[in-house]
PDB file of C-alpha atoms in Angstrom:
ATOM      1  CA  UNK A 151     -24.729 -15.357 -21.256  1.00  0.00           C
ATOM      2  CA  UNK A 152     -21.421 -17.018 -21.213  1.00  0.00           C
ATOM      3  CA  UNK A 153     -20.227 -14.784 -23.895  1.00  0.00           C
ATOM      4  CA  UNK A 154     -20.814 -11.124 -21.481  1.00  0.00           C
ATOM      5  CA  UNK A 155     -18.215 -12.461 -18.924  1.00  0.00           C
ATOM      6  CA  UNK A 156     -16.031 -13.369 -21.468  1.00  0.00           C
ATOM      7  CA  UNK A 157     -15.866 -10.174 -23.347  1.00  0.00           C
ATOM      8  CA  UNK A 158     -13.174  -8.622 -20.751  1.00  0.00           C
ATOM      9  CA  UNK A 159     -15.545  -6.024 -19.469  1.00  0.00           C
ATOM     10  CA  UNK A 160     -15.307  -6.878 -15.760  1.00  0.00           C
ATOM     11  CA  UNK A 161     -11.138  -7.876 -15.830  1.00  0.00           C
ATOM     12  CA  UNK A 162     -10.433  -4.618 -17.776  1.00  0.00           C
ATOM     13  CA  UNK A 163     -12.311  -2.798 -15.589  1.00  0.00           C
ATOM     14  CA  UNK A 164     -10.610  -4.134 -12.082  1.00  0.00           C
ATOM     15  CA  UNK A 165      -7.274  -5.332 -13.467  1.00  0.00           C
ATOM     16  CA  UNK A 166      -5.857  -1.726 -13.742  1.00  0.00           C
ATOM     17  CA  UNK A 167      -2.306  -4.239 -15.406  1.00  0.00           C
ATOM     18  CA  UNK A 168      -3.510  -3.287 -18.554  1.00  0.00           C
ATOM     19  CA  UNK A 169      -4.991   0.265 -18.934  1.00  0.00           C
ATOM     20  CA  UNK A 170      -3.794   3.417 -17.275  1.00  0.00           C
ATOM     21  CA  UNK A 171      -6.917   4.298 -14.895  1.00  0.00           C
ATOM     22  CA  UNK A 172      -4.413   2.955 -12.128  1.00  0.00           C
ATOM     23  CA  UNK A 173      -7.298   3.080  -9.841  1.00  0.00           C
ATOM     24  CA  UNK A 174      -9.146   5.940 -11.107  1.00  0.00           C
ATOM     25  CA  UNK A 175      -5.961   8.057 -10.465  1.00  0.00           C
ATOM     26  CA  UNK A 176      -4.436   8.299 -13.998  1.00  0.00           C
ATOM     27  CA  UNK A 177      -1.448   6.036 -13.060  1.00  0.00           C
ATOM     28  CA  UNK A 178      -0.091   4.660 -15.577  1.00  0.00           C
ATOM     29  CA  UNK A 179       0.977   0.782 -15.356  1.00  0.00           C
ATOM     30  CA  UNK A 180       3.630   0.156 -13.142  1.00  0.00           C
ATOM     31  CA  UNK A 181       5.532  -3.208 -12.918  1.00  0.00           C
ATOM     32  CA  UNK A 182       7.974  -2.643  -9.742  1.00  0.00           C
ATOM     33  CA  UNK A 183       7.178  -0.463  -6.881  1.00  0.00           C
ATOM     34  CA  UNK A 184       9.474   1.203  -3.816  1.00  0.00           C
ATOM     35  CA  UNK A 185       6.611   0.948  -1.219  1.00  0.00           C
ATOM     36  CA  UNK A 186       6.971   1.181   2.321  1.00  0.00           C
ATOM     37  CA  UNK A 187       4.693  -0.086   5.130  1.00  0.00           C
ATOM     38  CA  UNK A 188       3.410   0.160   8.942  1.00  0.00           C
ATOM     39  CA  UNK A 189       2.684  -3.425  10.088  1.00  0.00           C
ATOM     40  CA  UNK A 190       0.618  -3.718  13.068  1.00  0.00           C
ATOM     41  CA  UNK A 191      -1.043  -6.623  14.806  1.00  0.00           C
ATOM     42  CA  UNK A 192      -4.023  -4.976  16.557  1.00  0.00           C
ATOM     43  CA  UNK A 193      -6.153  -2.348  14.615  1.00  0.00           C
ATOM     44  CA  UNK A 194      -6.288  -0.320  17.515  1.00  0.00           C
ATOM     45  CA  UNK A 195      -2.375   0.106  17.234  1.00  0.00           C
ATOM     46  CA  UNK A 196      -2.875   0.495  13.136  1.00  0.00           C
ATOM     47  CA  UNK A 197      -5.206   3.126  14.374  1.00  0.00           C
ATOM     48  CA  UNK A 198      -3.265   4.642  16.567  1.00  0.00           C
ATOM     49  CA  UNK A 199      -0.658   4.566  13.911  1.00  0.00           C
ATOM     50  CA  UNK A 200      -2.726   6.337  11.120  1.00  0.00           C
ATOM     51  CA  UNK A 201      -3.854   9.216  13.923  1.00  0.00           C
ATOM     52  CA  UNK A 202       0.017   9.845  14.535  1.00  0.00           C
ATOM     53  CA  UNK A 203       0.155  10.816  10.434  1.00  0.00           C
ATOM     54  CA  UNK A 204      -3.282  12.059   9.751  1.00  0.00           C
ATOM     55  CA  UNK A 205      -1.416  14.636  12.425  1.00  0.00           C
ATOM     56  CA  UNK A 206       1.676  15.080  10.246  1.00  0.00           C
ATOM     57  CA  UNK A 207       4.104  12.928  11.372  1.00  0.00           C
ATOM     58  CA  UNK A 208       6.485  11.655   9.264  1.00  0.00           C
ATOM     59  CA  UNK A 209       5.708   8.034   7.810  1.00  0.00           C
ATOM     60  CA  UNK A 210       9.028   6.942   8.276  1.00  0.00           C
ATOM     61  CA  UNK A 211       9.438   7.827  11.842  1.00  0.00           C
ATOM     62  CA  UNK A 212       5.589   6.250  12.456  1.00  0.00           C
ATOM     63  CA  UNK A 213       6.696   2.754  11.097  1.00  0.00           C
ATOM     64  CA  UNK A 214       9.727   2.993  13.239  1.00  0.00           C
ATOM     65  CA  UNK A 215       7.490   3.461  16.866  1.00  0.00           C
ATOM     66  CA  UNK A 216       4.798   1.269  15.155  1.00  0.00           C
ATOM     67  CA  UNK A 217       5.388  -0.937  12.767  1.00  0.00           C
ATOM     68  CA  UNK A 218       5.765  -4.784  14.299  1.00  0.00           C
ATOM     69  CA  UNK A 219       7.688  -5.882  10.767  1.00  0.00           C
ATOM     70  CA  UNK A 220      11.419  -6.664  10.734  1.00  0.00           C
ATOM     71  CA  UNK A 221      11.701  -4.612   7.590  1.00  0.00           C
ATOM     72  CA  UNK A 222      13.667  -1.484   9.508  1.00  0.00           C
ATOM     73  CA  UNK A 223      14.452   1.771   7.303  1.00  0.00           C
ATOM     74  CA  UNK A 224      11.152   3.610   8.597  1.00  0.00           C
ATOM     75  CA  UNK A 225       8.966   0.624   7.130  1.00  0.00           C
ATOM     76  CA  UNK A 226      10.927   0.215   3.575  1.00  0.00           C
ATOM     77  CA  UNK A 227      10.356  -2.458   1.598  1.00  0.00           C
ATOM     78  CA  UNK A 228      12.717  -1.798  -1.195  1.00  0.00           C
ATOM     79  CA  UNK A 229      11.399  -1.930  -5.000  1.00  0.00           C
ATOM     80  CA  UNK A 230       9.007  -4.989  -4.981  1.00  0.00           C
ATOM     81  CA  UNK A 231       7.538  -6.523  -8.879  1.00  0.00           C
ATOM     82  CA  UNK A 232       4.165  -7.521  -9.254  1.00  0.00           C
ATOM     83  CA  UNK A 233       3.119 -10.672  -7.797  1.00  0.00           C
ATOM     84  CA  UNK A 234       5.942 -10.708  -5.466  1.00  0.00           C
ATOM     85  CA  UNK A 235       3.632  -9.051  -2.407  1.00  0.00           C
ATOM     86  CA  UNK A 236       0.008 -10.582  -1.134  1.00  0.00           C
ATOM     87  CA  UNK A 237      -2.284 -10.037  -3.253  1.00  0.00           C
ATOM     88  CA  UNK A 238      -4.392  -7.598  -1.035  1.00  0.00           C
ATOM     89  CA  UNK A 239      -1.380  -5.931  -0.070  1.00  0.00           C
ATOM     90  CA  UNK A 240      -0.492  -5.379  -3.827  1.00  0.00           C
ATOM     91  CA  UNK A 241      -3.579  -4.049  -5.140  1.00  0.00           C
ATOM     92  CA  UNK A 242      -4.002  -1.583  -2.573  1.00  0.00           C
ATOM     93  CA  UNK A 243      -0.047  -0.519  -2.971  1.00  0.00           C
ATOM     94  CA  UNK A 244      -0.433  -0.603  -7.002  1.00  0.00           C
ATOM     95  CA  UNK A 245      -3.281   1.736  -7.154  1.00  0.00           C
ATOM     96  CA  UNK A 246      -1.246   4.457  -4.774  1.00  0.00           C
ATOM     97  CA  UNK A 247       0.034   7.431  -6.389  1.00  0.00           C
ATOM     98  CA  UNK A 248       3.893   8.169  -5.212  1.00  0.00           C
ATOM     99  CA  UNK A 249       4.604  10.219  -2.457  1.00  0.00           C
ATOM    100  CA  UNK A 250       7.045  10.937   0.363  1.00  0.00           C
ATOM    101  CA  UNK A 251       7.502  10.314   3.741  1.00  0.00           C
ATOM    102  CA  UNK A 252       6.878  13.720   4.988  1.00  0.00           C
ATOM    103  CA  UNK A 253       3.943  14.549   3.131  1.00  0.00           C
ATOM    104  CA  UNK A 254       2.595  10.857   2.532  1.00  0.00           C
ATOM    105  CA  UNK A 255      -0.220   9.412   0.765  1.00  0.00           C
ATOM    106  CA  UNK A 256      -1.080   6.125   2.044  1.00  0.00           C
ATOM    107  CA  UNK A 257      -3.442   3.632   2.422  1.00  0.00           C
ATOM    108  CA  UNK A 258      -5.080   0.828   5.492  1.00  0.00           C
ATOM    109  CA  UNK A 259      -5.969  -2.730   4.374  1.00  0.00           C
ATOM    110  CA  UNK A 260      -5.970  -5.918   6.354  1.00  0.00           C
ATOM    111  CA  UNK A 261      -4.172  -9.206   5.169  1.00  0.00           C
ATOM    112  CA  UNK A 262      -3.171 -12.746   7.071  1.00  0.00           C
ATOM    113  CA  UNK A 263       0.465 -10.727   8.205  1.00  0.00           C
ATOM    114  CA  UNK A 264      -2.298  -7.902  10.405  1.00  0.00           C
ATOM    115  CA  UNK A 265      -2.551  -4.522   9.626  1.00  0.00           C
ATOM    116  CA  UNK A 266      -0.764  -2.684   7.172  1.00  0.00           C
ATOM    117  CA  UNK A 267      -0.533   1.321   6.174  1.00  0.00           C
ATOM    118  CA  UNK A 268       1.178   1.329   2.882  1.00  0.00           C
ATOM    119  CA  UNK A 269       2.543   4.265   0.974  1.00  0.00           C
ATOM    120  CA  UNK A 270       4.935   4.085  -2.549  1.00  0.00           C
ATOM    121  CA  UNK A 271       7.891   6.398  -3.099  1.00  0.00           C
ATOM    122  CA  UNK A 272       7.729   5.073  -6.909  1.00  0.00           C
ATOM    123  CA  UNK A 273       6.738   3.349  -9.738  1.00  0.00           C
ATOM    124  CA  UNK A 274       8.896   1.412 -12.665  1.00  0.00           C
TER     125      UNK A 274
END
């Protein structure tokens, strides 16, 4: 029994560090990323938020009326490594594919900070 968990099945399936599934999105590994984020304490403002772009509103100019971070820049983050962001955060941002602010791809996920809509601009 011991030896099925050990095998790597399970970590080289959810990992994505180490193979290029990126998520199931053909990504390949990335070590840095330029991601940008809407931070919002309440979900019904991170919902708010998200209708505002589902709409086609620019991500940028969303995370300035929304976002509740200090990070200014329309929600920039600047290139972050891995293991550098929470870990929720990361995973979510990591298995994004790139995209830009006027036609972005993003993502919701909850951590300790609140809510947070993340998109990436790129991959390194």
């Amino acid at each position: 029994m011991a030896p099925k968990n050990k095998g790597g099945d399970k970590k080289g399936k959810d990992s994505g560090d180490s193979n290029s599934k990126g998520g199931g999105k053909g990504l390949k590994p990335a070590n840095a990323i330029n991601v940008r984020h809407i931070l919002c304490e309440k979900f019904s403002k991170k919902e708010e938020a998200l209708e505002k772009l589902r709409n086609g509103a620019k991500f940028d100019e969303v995370a300035r009326e929304f976002s509740e971070d200090k990070a200014r820049q329309g929600g920039s983050l600047g290139w972050k490594t891995r293991g550098s962001l929470d870990a929720t955060f990361e995973k979510a941002a990591y298995d994004l594919e790139p995209s830009t602010t006027g036609n972005p791809k993003y993502v919701d996920v909850k951590t300790g900070f609140g809510y947070h809509i993340i998109m990436v601009e790129g991959r390194k």
